Amino acid sequence: MSVTACQGLGFVVSVIGFAGIIAATCMDQWSTQDLYNNPVTAVFNYQGLWRSCVRESSGFTECRGYYTLLGLPAMLQAVRALMIVGIVLGAIGLLVSIFALKCIRIGNMEDSAKAKMTLTSGIVFIISGVCAIIGVSVFANMLVTNFWMSSASMYSSMGGMVQTVQTRYTFGAALFVGWVAGGLTLIGGVMMCIACRGLTQDDTNYKAVSYHASGHNVGYKSGGFKASTGFGSNIKNKKIYDGGAHTEDEGQSHPSKYDYV
């Protein structure tokens, strides 16, 4: 997979997960009423992070918000905080990843700068997905604990007779949306981090020129580079080397190990 495709796919997956986190946070069906062995079916209750709703059999739905802050359970407030942190981090990662896309050119931004921005956005998306998964898991654990505590109080120790009718809550659709959205955001962040490796330039790949020491019989001229041996050259002139005169017609020299390649 190319770097651009990996980066683009990670960006799309992260955006889908980020949108899912927002949707899960705003949904009302975090916990729904358990209808098993419940004789009352005319009213259906479900609760979210921000309000609780009642739906009647006639189709009429009435919702009431939580108008208190200190009166809410500590776990519910912790889940709220985790989901909000996940949304804020996802928004920051989304903005950074837009400018980090390789297919978008902004001025003279180099690939090294885009690589750092891609890595930053990937890490932010990973943290955002982890916050969402933790928040949903904490709420699910709270539901499981309350469910079994309510079940234990409903039955007496003599014959398993039902003493009271209590409202028990089970998993709502928002929990599954939050788990999937957090996982997608996490996967998208990992893909962004992987794409960062392809955007970084390898500084060890540089062009090298080998140098060979010249021999004692290499001549240089002011008009350019010229390598010649003591046996002859291509210029029809006479030159004196080591006290002796040699003509240019004495023979054509052969390449030696001292010549430049």
Coordinates of N, CA, C and O in Angstrom, one line a residue, residues 55-232:
R55 N -41.1 6.2 26.9 CA -41.9 6.0 25.7 C -43.1 5.2 26.0 O -43.0 4.0 26.5
E56 N -44.3 5.7 25.8 CA -45.5 4.9 26.0 C -45.9 4.1 24.8 O -45.4 4.3 23.7
S57 N -46.8 3.2 25.1 CA -47.3 2.3 24.0 C -48.1 3.0 22.9 O -48.2 2.6 21.8
S58 N -48.6 4.2 23.2 CA -49.3 5.0 22.2 C -48.3 5.7 21.3 O -48.7 6.3 20.3
G59 N -47.0 5.6 21.6 CA -46.0 6.3 20.7 C -45.5 7.6 21.2 O -44.6 8.2 20.7
F60 N -46.1 8.1 22.3 CA -45.7 9.4 22.8 C -44.4 9.2 23.7 O -44.3 8.3 24.5
T61 N -43.4 10.1 23.4 CA -42.2 10.0 24.1 C -41.9 11.3 24.9 O -42.1 12.4 24.3
E62 N -41.5 11.2 26.1 CA -41.2 12.4 26.9 C -39.8 12.2 27.6 O -39.5 11.1 28.2
C63 N -39.0 13.2 27.4 CA -37.6 13.2 27.9 C -37.4 14.3 28.9 O -38.0 15.4 28.7
R64 N -36.6 14.0 29.9 CA -36.4 15.0 30.9 C -34.9 15.0 31.2 O -34.3 14.0 31.5
G65 N -34.3 16.2 31.1 CA -32.8 16.3 31.3 C -32.4 16.2 32.7 O -33.2 16.4 33.6
Y66 N -31.1 16.0 32.9 CA -30.5 16.0 34.2 C -30.2 17.4 34.6 O -29.2 17.9 34.1
Y67 N -31.0 18.0 35.4 CA -30.8 19.4 35.8 C -29.9 19.6 37.0 O -29.8 20.7 37.5
T68 N -29.2 18.6 37.4 CA -28.3 18.6 38.5 C -26.9 18.1 38.1 O -26.8 17.3 37.2
L69 N -25.9 18.6 38.7 CA -24.5 18.1 38.5 C -24.0 17.3 39.6 O -23.4 16.3 39.4
L70 N -24.2 17.9 40.8 CA -23.6 17.2 42.0 C -24.5 16.0 42.4 O -24.0 15.1 43.1
G71 N -25.7 16.0 42.0 CA -26.6 14.8 42.3 C -26.4 13.6 41.5 O -27.0 12.6 41.8
L72 N -25.6 13.7 40.4 CA -25.4 12.6 39.5 C -24.4 11.6 40.1 O -23.5 12.1 40.8
P73 N -24.4 10.4 39.7 CA -23.4 9.4 40.2 C -22.0 9.8 39.6 O -21.9 10.4 38.6
A74 N -21.0 9.5 40.4 CA -19.6 9.9 40.0 C -19.2 9.1 38.8 O -18.5 9.7 37.9
M75 N -19.6 7.9 38.6 CA -19.3 7.2 37.4 C -19.9 7.8 36.1 O -19.2 7.8 35.1
L76 N -21.1 8.3 36.2 CA -21.7 8.9 35.1 C -21.0 10.2 34.7 O -20.8 10.5 33.5
Q77 N -20.6 11.0 35.7 CA -19.8 12.2 35.4 C -18.4 11.8 34.8 O -17.9 12.6 33.9
A78 N -17.8 10.7 35.3 CA -16.5 10.3 34.7 C -16.7 9.9 33.2 O -15.9 10.2 32.4
V79 N -17.8 9.2 32.9 CA -18.1 8.8 31.5 C -18.3 10.0 30.7 O -17.8 10.1 29.5
R80 N -19.0 11.0 31.2 CA -19.2 12.3 30.4 C -17.9 12.9 30.1 O -17.6 13.4 29.0
A81 N -17.0 13.0 31.1 CA -15.7 13.7 30.9 C -14.9 12.9 29.9 O -14.3 13.5 29.0
L82 N -14.9 11.6 29.9 CA -14.1 10.8 29.0 C -14.6 11.0 27.5 O -13.8 11.2 26.6
M83 N -15.9 11.0 27.4 CA -16.5 11.2 26.0 C -16.2 12.6 25.5 O -15.9 12.8 24.3
I84 N -16.3 13.6 26.4 CA -16.0 15.0 25.9 C -14.5 15.1 25.6 O -14.2 15.8 24.5
V85 N -13.6 14.5 26.4 CA -12.2 14.6 26.0 C -11.9 13.9 24.7 O -11.1 14.4 23.9
G86 N -12.6 12.8 24.5 CA -12.4 12.1 23.2 C -12.9 12.9 22.0 O -12.2 12.9 21.0
I87 N -14.0 13.6 22.2 CA -14.5 14.5 21.1 C -13.5 15.7 20.8 O -13.2 16.0 19.7
V88 N -13.0 16.3 21.9 CA -12.1 17.4 21.7 C -10.8 17.0 21.1 O -10.3 17.6 20.1
L89 N -10.2 15.8 21.5 CA -9.0 15.3 20.9 C -9.2 14.9 19.5 O -8.4 15.1 18.6
G90 N -10.4 14.3 19.2 CA -10.7 14.0 17.8 C -10.8 15.2 16.9 O -10.3 15.1 15.8
A91 N -11.4 16.3 17.4 CA -11.4 17.5 16.6 C -10.0 18.1 16.3 O -9.7 18.5 15.2
I92 N -9.2 18.0 17.4 CA -7.8 18.5 17.2 C -7.1 17.7 16.1 O -6.4 18.1 15.2
G93 N -7.2 16.3 16.3 CA -6.6 15.4 15.3 C -7.1 15.6 13.9 O -6.3 15.5 12.9
L94 N -8.4 15.9 13.8 CA -9.0 16.1 12.5 C -8.4 17.3 11.8 O -8.0 17.3 10.6
L95 N -8.2 18.4 12.5 CA -7.7 19.7 12.0 C -6.2 19.5 11.6 O -5.8 19.9 10.5
V96 N -5.4 18.8 12.4 CA -4.0 18.6 12.1 C -3.9 17.6 10.9 O -3.0 17.9 10.0
S97 N -4.7 16.6 10.8 CA -4.5 15.6 9.8 C -4.9 16.2 8.4 O -4.4 15.8 7.4
I98 N -5.8 17.2 8.4 CA -6.2 17.8 7.1 C -5.0 18.5 6.5 O -4.7 18.4 5.3
F99 N -4.2 19.2 7.3 CA -3.0 19.9 6.8 C -1.9 19.0 6.6 O -0.9 19.3 5.9
A100 N -1.9 17.8 7.1 CA -0.9 16.8 7.0 C -1.0 15.9 5.8 O -0.1 15.1 5.5
L101 N -2.2 16.0 5.1 CA -2.4 15.1 3.9 C -1.4 15.4 2.8 O -1.1 16.6 2.5
K102 N -0.8 14.4 2.3 CA 0.2 14.5 1.2 C -0.4 15.1 -0.1 O 0.3 15.7 -0.8
C103 N -1.7 14.8 -0.3 CA -2.3 15.3 -1.5 C -2.7 16.8 -1.5 O -3.1 17.4 -2.5
I104 N -2.5 17.4 -0.3 CA -2.8 18.9 -0.2 C -1.5 19.6 0.0 O -0.7 19.3 0.9
R105 N -1.2 20.6 -0.8 CA 0.0 21.4 -0.8 C -0.3 22.7 -0.2 O -1.2 23.4 -0.7
I106 N 0.4 23.1 0.8 CA 0.2 24.4 1.5 C 1.6 25.1 1.5 O 2.5 24.8 2.3
G107 N 1.7 26.1 0.5 CA 3.0 26.8 0.5 C 4.1 25.9 0.1 O 4.1 25.1 -0.8
N108 N 5.2 26.1 0.8 CA 6.5 25.3 0.6 C 6.7 24.3 1.7 O 7.8 24.1 2.1
M109 N 5.6 23.7 2.2 CA 5.7 22.8 3.3 C 6.4 21.5 2.8 O 6.1 20.9 1.8
E110 N 7.5 21.1 3.5 CA 8.3 20.0 3.2 C 7.6 18.7 3.7 O 6.7 18.7 4.5
D111 N 8.1 17.6 3.1 CA 7.5 16.3 3.5 C 7.9 15.9 5.0 O 7.1 15.2 5.7
S112 N 9.0 16.4 5.5 CA 9.3 16.2 6.9 C 8.3 16.8 7.8 O 8.0 16.2 8.9
A113 N 7.9 18.0 7.5 CA 6.9 18.7 8.3 C 5.5 18.0 8.3 O 4.9 17.8 9.3
K114 N 5.2 17.5 7.1 CA 3.9 16.7 7.0 C 4.0 15.4 7.7 O 3.0 14.9 8.3
A115 N 5.2 14.8 7.7 CA 5.4 13.5 8.5 C 5.2 13.8 10.0 O 4.5 13.0 10.7
K116 N 5.7 14.9 10.5 CA 5.5 15.2 11.9 C 4.1 15.4 12.2 O 3.5 15.0 13.3
M117 N 3.4 16.2 11.3 CA 2.0 16.4 11.6 C 1.1 15.2 11.5 O 0.2 15.0 12.2
T118 N 1.5 14.3 10.6 CA 0.8 13.0 10.4 C 1.0 12.2 11.7 O 0.0 11.5 12.2
L119 N 2.2 12.1 12.2 CA 2.4 11.4 13.4 C 1.6 12.0 14.6 O 1.0 11.2 15.4
T120 N 1.6 13.3 14.7 CA 0.9 13.9 15.8 C -0.6 13.6 15.7 O -1.2 13.3 16.7
S121 N -1.2 13.8 14.5 CA -2.6 13.5 14.4 C -2.9 12.0 14.7 O -4.0 11.7 15.3
G122 N -2.0 11.1 14.3 CA -2.3 9.7 14.6 C -2.3 9.4 16.0 O -3.1 8.7 16.5
I123 N -1.3 10.0 16.8 CA -1.3 9.8 18.2 C -2.5 10.4 18.9 O -3.1 9.8 19.8
V124 N -3.0 11.6 18.4 CA -4.2 12.2 19.0 C -5.4 11.4 18.7 O -6.3 11.2 19.6
F125 N -5.5 10.8 17.5 CA -6.7 9.9 17.2 C -6.6 8.7 18.1 O -7.7 8.2 18.5
I126 N -5.5 8.1 18.3 CA -5.4 6.9 19.2 C -5.9 7.2 20.6 O -6.7 6.5 21.2
I127 N -5.4 8.4 21.1 CA -5.9 8.7 22.5 C -7.4 9.0 22.5 O -8.1 8.6 23.5
S128 N -7.9 9.6 21.5 CA -9.3 9.9 21.4 C -10.1 8.6 21.4 O -11.1 8.4 22.1
G129 N -9.7 7.6 20.6 CA -10.4 6.3 20.5 C -10.3 5.6 21.8 O -11.3 5.0 22.3
V130 N -9.1 5.7 22.5 CA -9.0 5.0 23.8 C -9.9 5.6 24.8 O -10.6 4.9 25.6
C131 N -10.0 6.9 24.8 CA -10.9 7.6 25.8 C -12.4 7.2 25.6 O -13.1 6.9 26.5
A132 N -12.8 7.1 24.3 CA -14.2 6.6 24.0 C -14.4 5.2 24.4 O -15.5 4.9 25.0
I133 N -13.5 4.3 24.2 CA -13.6 2.9 24.5 C -13.7 2.8 26.1 O -14.5 2.0 26.6
I134 N -12.8 3.5 26.8 CA -12.8 3.4 28.2 C -14.2 4.0 28.8 O -14.7 3.4 29.7
G135 N -14.6 5.1 28.2 CA -15.9 5.7 28.7 C -17.1 4.7 28.6 O -17.9 4.5 29.5
V136 N -17.2 4.1 27.4 CA -18.3 3.2 27.1 C -18.1 1.9 28.0 O -19.1 1.4 28.5
S137 N -16.9 1.5 28.2 CA -16.7 0.3 29.0 C -17.0 0.5 30.5 O -17.6 -0.4 31.1
V138 N -16.7 1.7 31.0 CA -17.0 2.0 32.4 C -18.5 2.1 32.6 O -19.1 1.5 33.6
F139 N -19.3 2.7 31.6 CA -20.7 2.7 31.7 C -21.3 1.3 31.6 O -22.3 1.0 32.4
A140 N -20.8 0.5 30.8 CA -21.3 -0.9 30.6 C -21.0 -1.7 31.9 O -21.9 -2.5 32.4
N141 N -19.9 -1.5 32.5 CA -19.6 -2.2 33.8 C -20.5 -1.7 34.9 O -21.0 -2.5 35.7
M142 N -20.9 -0.4 34.9 CA -21.9 0.1 35.9 C -23.2 -0.5 35.7 O -23.9 -0.9 36.6
L143 N -23.6 -0.7 34.4 CA -24.9 -1.3 34.1 C -24.9 -2.8 34.6 O -25.9 -3.3 35.1
V144 N -23.9 -3.5 34.3 CA -23.8 -4.9 34.7 C -23.9 -5.1 36.2 O -24.6 -5.9 36.8
T145 N -23.2 -4.2 36.9 CA -23.2 -4.2 38.4 C -24.6 -4.0 38.9 O -25.2 -4.7 39.8
N146 N -25.3 -2.9 38.4 CA -26.6 -2.6 38.9 C -27.6 -3.6 38.5 O -28.6 -3.9 39.2
F147 N -27.4 -4.2 37.3 CA -28.4 -5.3 36.9 C -28.4 -6.5 37.8 O -29.4 -6.9 38.3
W148 N -27.2 -7.0 38.2 CA -27.2 -8.1 39.1 C -27.6 -7.8 40.5 O -28.1 -8.6 41.2
M149 N -27.3 -6.5 40.9 CA -27.7 -6.2 42.2 C -29.3 -6.0 42.3 O -29.9 -6.5 43.3
S150 N -29.9 -5.5 41.2 CA -31.3 -5.5 41.1 C -32.0 -6.8 41.1 O -33.0 -7.1 41.6
S151 N -31.3 -7.7 40.3 CA -31.8 -9.1 40.2 C -31.8 -9.8 41.5 O -32.7 -10.6 41.9
A152 N -30.7 -9.6 42.3 CA -30.6 -10.3 43.6 C -31.6 -9.8 44.6 O -32.1 -10.5 45.4
S153 N -32.0 -8.5 44.5 CA -33.0 -8.0 45.4 C -34.4 -8.3 45.0 O -35.3 -8.2 45.8
M154 N -34.6 -8.7 43.8 CA -36.0 -9.0 43.3 C -36.4 -10.4 43.8 O -37.6 -10.6 44.0
Y155 N -35.5 -11.3 44.0 CA -35.9 -12.7 44.4 C -35.6 -12.9 45.9 O -34.5 -12.5 46.4
S156 N -36.4 -13.6 46.5 CA -36.2 -13.9 47.9 C -35.5 -15.3 48.0 O -35.4 -16.0 47.0
S157 N -35.0 -15.6 49.1 CA -34.3 -16.9 49.3 C -35.3 -18.1 49.4 O -34.9 -19.2 49.4
M158 N -36.6 -17.9 49.5 CA -37.6 -18.9 49.7 C -38.3 -19.2 48.4 O -39.3 -18.4 48.1
G159 N -37.9 -20.2 47.7 CA -38.7 -20.6 46.5 C -38.5 -19.7 45.3 O -39.1 -20.0 44.3
G160 N -37.7 -18.7 45.4 CA -37.5 -17.8 44.2 C -38.7 -17.0 43.9 O -38.9 -16.8 42.7
M161 N -39.6 -16.7 44.8 CA -40.8 -16.0 44.5 C -40.4 -14.5 44.3 O -39.5 -14.0 45.0
V162 N -41.1 -13.8 43.4 CA -40.8 -12.4 43.1 C -41.5 -11.6 44.1 O -42.7 -11.7 44.4
Q163 N -40.7 -10.8 44.8 CA -41.3 -10.0 45.9 C -41.7 -8.6 45.3 O -42.8 -8.1 45.7
T164 N -40.8 -8.0 44.6 CA -41.1 -6.6 44.1 C -40.7 -6.6 42.6 O -40.0 -7.4 42.1
V165 N -41.3 -5.6 42.0 CA -41.0 -5.3 40.6 C -40.1 -4.1 40.5 O -40.6 -3.0 40.8
Q166 N -38.9 -4.3 40.1 CA -37.9 -3.2 39.9 C -37.5 -3.0 38.5 O -37.5 -4.0 37.7
T167 N -37.2 -1.8 38.1 CA -36.8 -1.5 36.8 C -35.3 -1.8 36.6 O -34.4 -1.2 37.3
R168 N -35.0 -2.8 35.7 CA -33.6 -3.1 35.5 C -33.2 -2.6 34.1 O -34.1 -2.6 33.2
Y169 N -32.0 -2.2 33.9 CA -31.5 -1.6 32.7 C -30.4 -2.5 32.1 O -29.6 -3.1 32.8
T170 N -30.4 -2.6 30.8 CA -29.4 -3.4 30.1 C -28.7 -2.5 29.0 O -29.0 -1.3 28.9
F171 N -27.9 -3.1 28.2 CA -27.1 -2.3 27.2 C -28.0 -1.7 26.2 O -28.9 -2.3 25.6
G172 N -27.7 -0.4 25.9 CA -28.4 0.3 24.8 C -27.6 0.4 23.6 O -26.5 -0.1 23.5
A173 N -28.2 0.9 22.5 CA -27.6 1.0 21.2 C -26.4 1.9 21.2 O -25.4 1.7 20.5
A174 N -26.4 2.9 22.1 CA -25.3 3.9 22.1 C -24.0 3.2 22.6 O -22.9 3.6 22.2
L175 N -24.0 2.2 23.4 CA -22.8 1.5 23.8 C -22.1 0.8 22.7 O -20.9 0.9 22.5
F176 N -22.9 0.2 21.8 CA -22.3 -0.5 20.7 C -21.7 0.5 19.7 O -20.7 0.3 19.1
V177 N -22.5 1.6 19.5 CA -22.0 2.6 18.6 C -20.7 3.2 19.1 O -19.7 3.4 18.4
G178 N -20.6 3.4 20.4 CA -19.4 4.0 21.0 C -18.2 3.0 20.9 O -17.1 3.4 20.6
W179 N -18.4 1.7 21.1 CA -17.3 0.7 21.0 C -16.8 0.7 19.6 O -15.6 0.7 19.3
V180 N -17.7 0.6 18.6 CA -17.3 0.6 17.2 C -16.6 1.9 16.8 O -15.5 1.9 16.1
A181 N -17.1 3.0 17.2 CA -16.5 4.3 16.8 C -15.1 4.5 17.5 O -14.2 4.9 16.8
G182 N -15.0 4.1 18.7 CA -13.7 4.1 19.4 C -12.7 3.2 18.7 O -11.5 3.6 18.5
G183 N -13.1 2.0 18.3 CA -12.2 1.1 17.6 C -11.8 1.7 16.2 O -10.6 1.6 15.8
L184 N -12.7 2.3 15.5 CA -12.4 2.9 14.2 C -11.4 4.0 14.3 O -10.4 4.2 13.5
T185 N -11.6 4.9 15.3 CA -10.7 6.0 15.6 C -9.3 5.5 15.9 O -8.3 6.0 15.5
L186 N -9.3 4.4 16.7 CA -8.0 3.8 17.1 C -7.3 3.3 15.9 O -6.0 3.5 15.7
I187 N -8.0 2.5 15.1 CA -7.4 1.9 13.9 C -6.9 3.0 12.9 O -5.8 3.0 12.3
G188 N -7.7 4.1 12.7 CA -7.3 5.2 11.8 C -6.0 5.9 12.3 O -5.2 6.2 11.6
G189 N -5.9 6.1 13.7 CA -4.7 6.7 14.2 C -3.5 5.8 14.0 O -2.4 6.3 13.7
V190 N -3.6 4.5 14.1 CA -2.5 3.6 13.9 C -2.1 3.7 12.4 O -0.9 3.7 12.1
M191 N -3.0 3.7 11.5 CA -2.7 3.8 10.1 C -2.0 5.2 9.8 O -1.1 5.2 9.0
M192 N -2.4 6.2 10.4 CA -1.7 7.5 10.3 C -0.3 7.5 10.7 O 0.7 8.0 10.1
C193 N 0.0 6.8 11.9 CA 1.3 6.6 12.4 C 2.2 5.8 11.4 O 3.4 6.0 11.3
I194 N 1.6 4.7 10.8 CA 2.3 3.9 9.9 C 2.7 4.7 8.6 O 3.8 4.6 8.1
A195 N 1.8 5.6 8.2 CA 2.0 6.4 7.0 C 3.1 7.4 7.3 O 3.8 7.9 6.3
C196 N 3.3 7.8 8.5 CA 4.4 8.7 8.8 C 5.8 8.2 8.5 O 6.7 8.9 8.1
R197 N 6.0 6.9 8.6 CA 7.3 6.3 8.3 C 7.6 6.4 6.8 O 8.8 6.6 6.4
G198 N 6.6 6.4 5.9 CA 6.9 6.5 4.5 C 7.1 8.0 4.1 O 7.7 8.2 3.0
L199 N 6.6 8.9 4.9 CA 6.8 10.3 4.5 C 8.2 10.9 4.9 O 8.6 11.9 4.4
T200 N 8.9 10.2 5.9 CA 10.2 10.7 6.3 C 11.2 10.3 5.3 O 11.2 9.2 4.7
Q201 N 12.1 11.3 5.0 CA 13.2 11.0 4.0 C 14.3 10.4 4.7 O 14.7 10.7 5.9
D202 N 14.9 9.4 4.0 CA 16.1 8.7 4.5 C 17.3 9.5 4.2 O 17.8 9.7 3.0
D203 N 18.0 10.1 5.2 CA 19.1 10.9 5.0 C 20.4 10.2 4.6 O 21.4 10.8 4.2
T204 N 20.4 8.8 4.8 CA 21.6 8.1 4.4 C 21.7 7.8 3.0 O 22.8 7.4 2.5
N205 N 20.7 8.1 2.2 CA 20.7 7.8 0.8 C 21.2 9.1 0.1 O 20.4 10.0 -0.2
Y206 N 22.5 9.2 -0.1 CA 23.0 10.4 -0.8 C 24.0 9.9 -1.9 O 24.6 8.8 -1.8
K207 N 24.2 10.8 -2.9 CA 25.1 10.4 -4.0 C 26.6 10.6 -3.5 O 27.0 11.6 -3.1
A208 N 27.4 9.6 -3.7 CA 28.8 9.6 -3.4 C 29.6 9.5 -4.6 O 29.3 8.8 -5.6
V209 N 30.8 10.2 -4.6 CA 31.7 10.1 -5.8 C 33.0 9.6 -5.2 O 33.6 10.1 -4.3
S210 N 33.5 8.5 -5.8 CA 34.7 7.9 -5.4 C 35.9 8.7 -6.0 O 35.9 9.2 -7.1
Y211 N 37.0 8.8 -5.2 CA 38.2 9.6 -5.6 C 39.3 8.6 -5.7 O 39.6 7.8 -4.8
H212 N 40.1 8.7 -6.8 CA 41.3 7.9 -7.0 C 42.4 8.8 -7.1 O 42.4 9.8 -7.9
A213 N 43.5 8.5 -6.4 CA 44.7 9.3 -6.5 C 45.3 9.2 -7.9 O 45.4 8.1 -8.4
S214 N 45.8 10.3 -8.4 CA 46.4 10.3 -9.7 C 47.8 9.8 -9.7 O 48.5 9.9 -8.7
G215 N 48.3 9.3 -10.8 CA 49.7 8.8 -10.9 C 50.7 9.9 -11.2 O 50.3 11.1 -11.4
H216 N 51.9 9.5 -11.3 CA 53.0 10.5 -11.5 C 53.0 10.9 -13.0 O 53.7 11.9 -13.3
N217 N 52.3 10.2 -13.9 CA 52.4 10.6 -15.3 C 51.1 11.2 -15.8 O 50.8 10.9 -16.9
V218 N 50.4 11.9 -14.9 CA 49.2 12.5 -15.4 C 49.4 14.0 -15.6 O 50.0 14.7 -14.7
G219 N 49.1 14.5 -16.8 CA 49.4 15.9 -17.1 C 48.1 16.7 -17.1 O 47.0 16.2 -17.4
Y220 N 48.1 17.9 -16.7 CA 47.0 18.8 -16.6 C 47.3 20.0 -17.5 O 48.4 20.5 -17.6
K221 N 46.3 20.5 -18.2 CA 46.3 21.6 -19.0 C 45.3 22.7 -18.6 O 44.3 22.4 -18.0
S222 N 45.6 23.9 -18.9 CA 44.7 25.0 -18.4 C 43.4 25.0 -19.2 O 42.4 25.6 -18.7
G223 N 43.3 24.4 -20.3 CA 42.1 24.4 -21.1 C 41.1 23.4 -20.6 O 40.0 23.3 -21.1
G224 N 41.4 22.5 -19.7 CA 40.5 21.5 -19.2 C 41.3 20.4 -18.7 O 42.5 20.4 -18.5
F225 N 40.6 19.3 -18.4 CA 41.2 18.2 -17.8 C 41.7 17.3 -18.9 O 41.0 16.9 -19.8
K226 N 43.0 16.8 -18.7 CA 43.6 16.0 -19.7 C 44.5 15.0 -19.0 O 45.4 15.4 -18.3
A227 N 44.3 13.7 -19.2 CA 45.1 12.7 -18.6 C 45.9 12.0 -19.7 O 45.3 11.6 -20.7
S228 N 47.2 11.9 -19.5 CA 48.1 11.3 -20.5 C 49.2 10.5 -19.9 O 49.5 10.8 -18.7
T229 N 49.8 9.7 -20.6 CA 50.9 8.8 -20.1 C 52.2 9.3 -20.6 O 52.2 10.1 -21.5
G230 N 53.2 8.7 -20.2 CA 54.6 9.1 -20.7 C 54.9 8.5 -22.0 O 55.9 8.8 -22.6
F231 N 54.0 7.6 -22.6 CA 54.3 7.0 -23.8 C 53.9 7.8 -25.0 O 54.3 7.7 -26.1
G232 N 52.8 8.6 -24.8 CA 52.4 9.4 -26.0 C 51.1 10.1 -25.7 O 50.5 10.0 -24.6

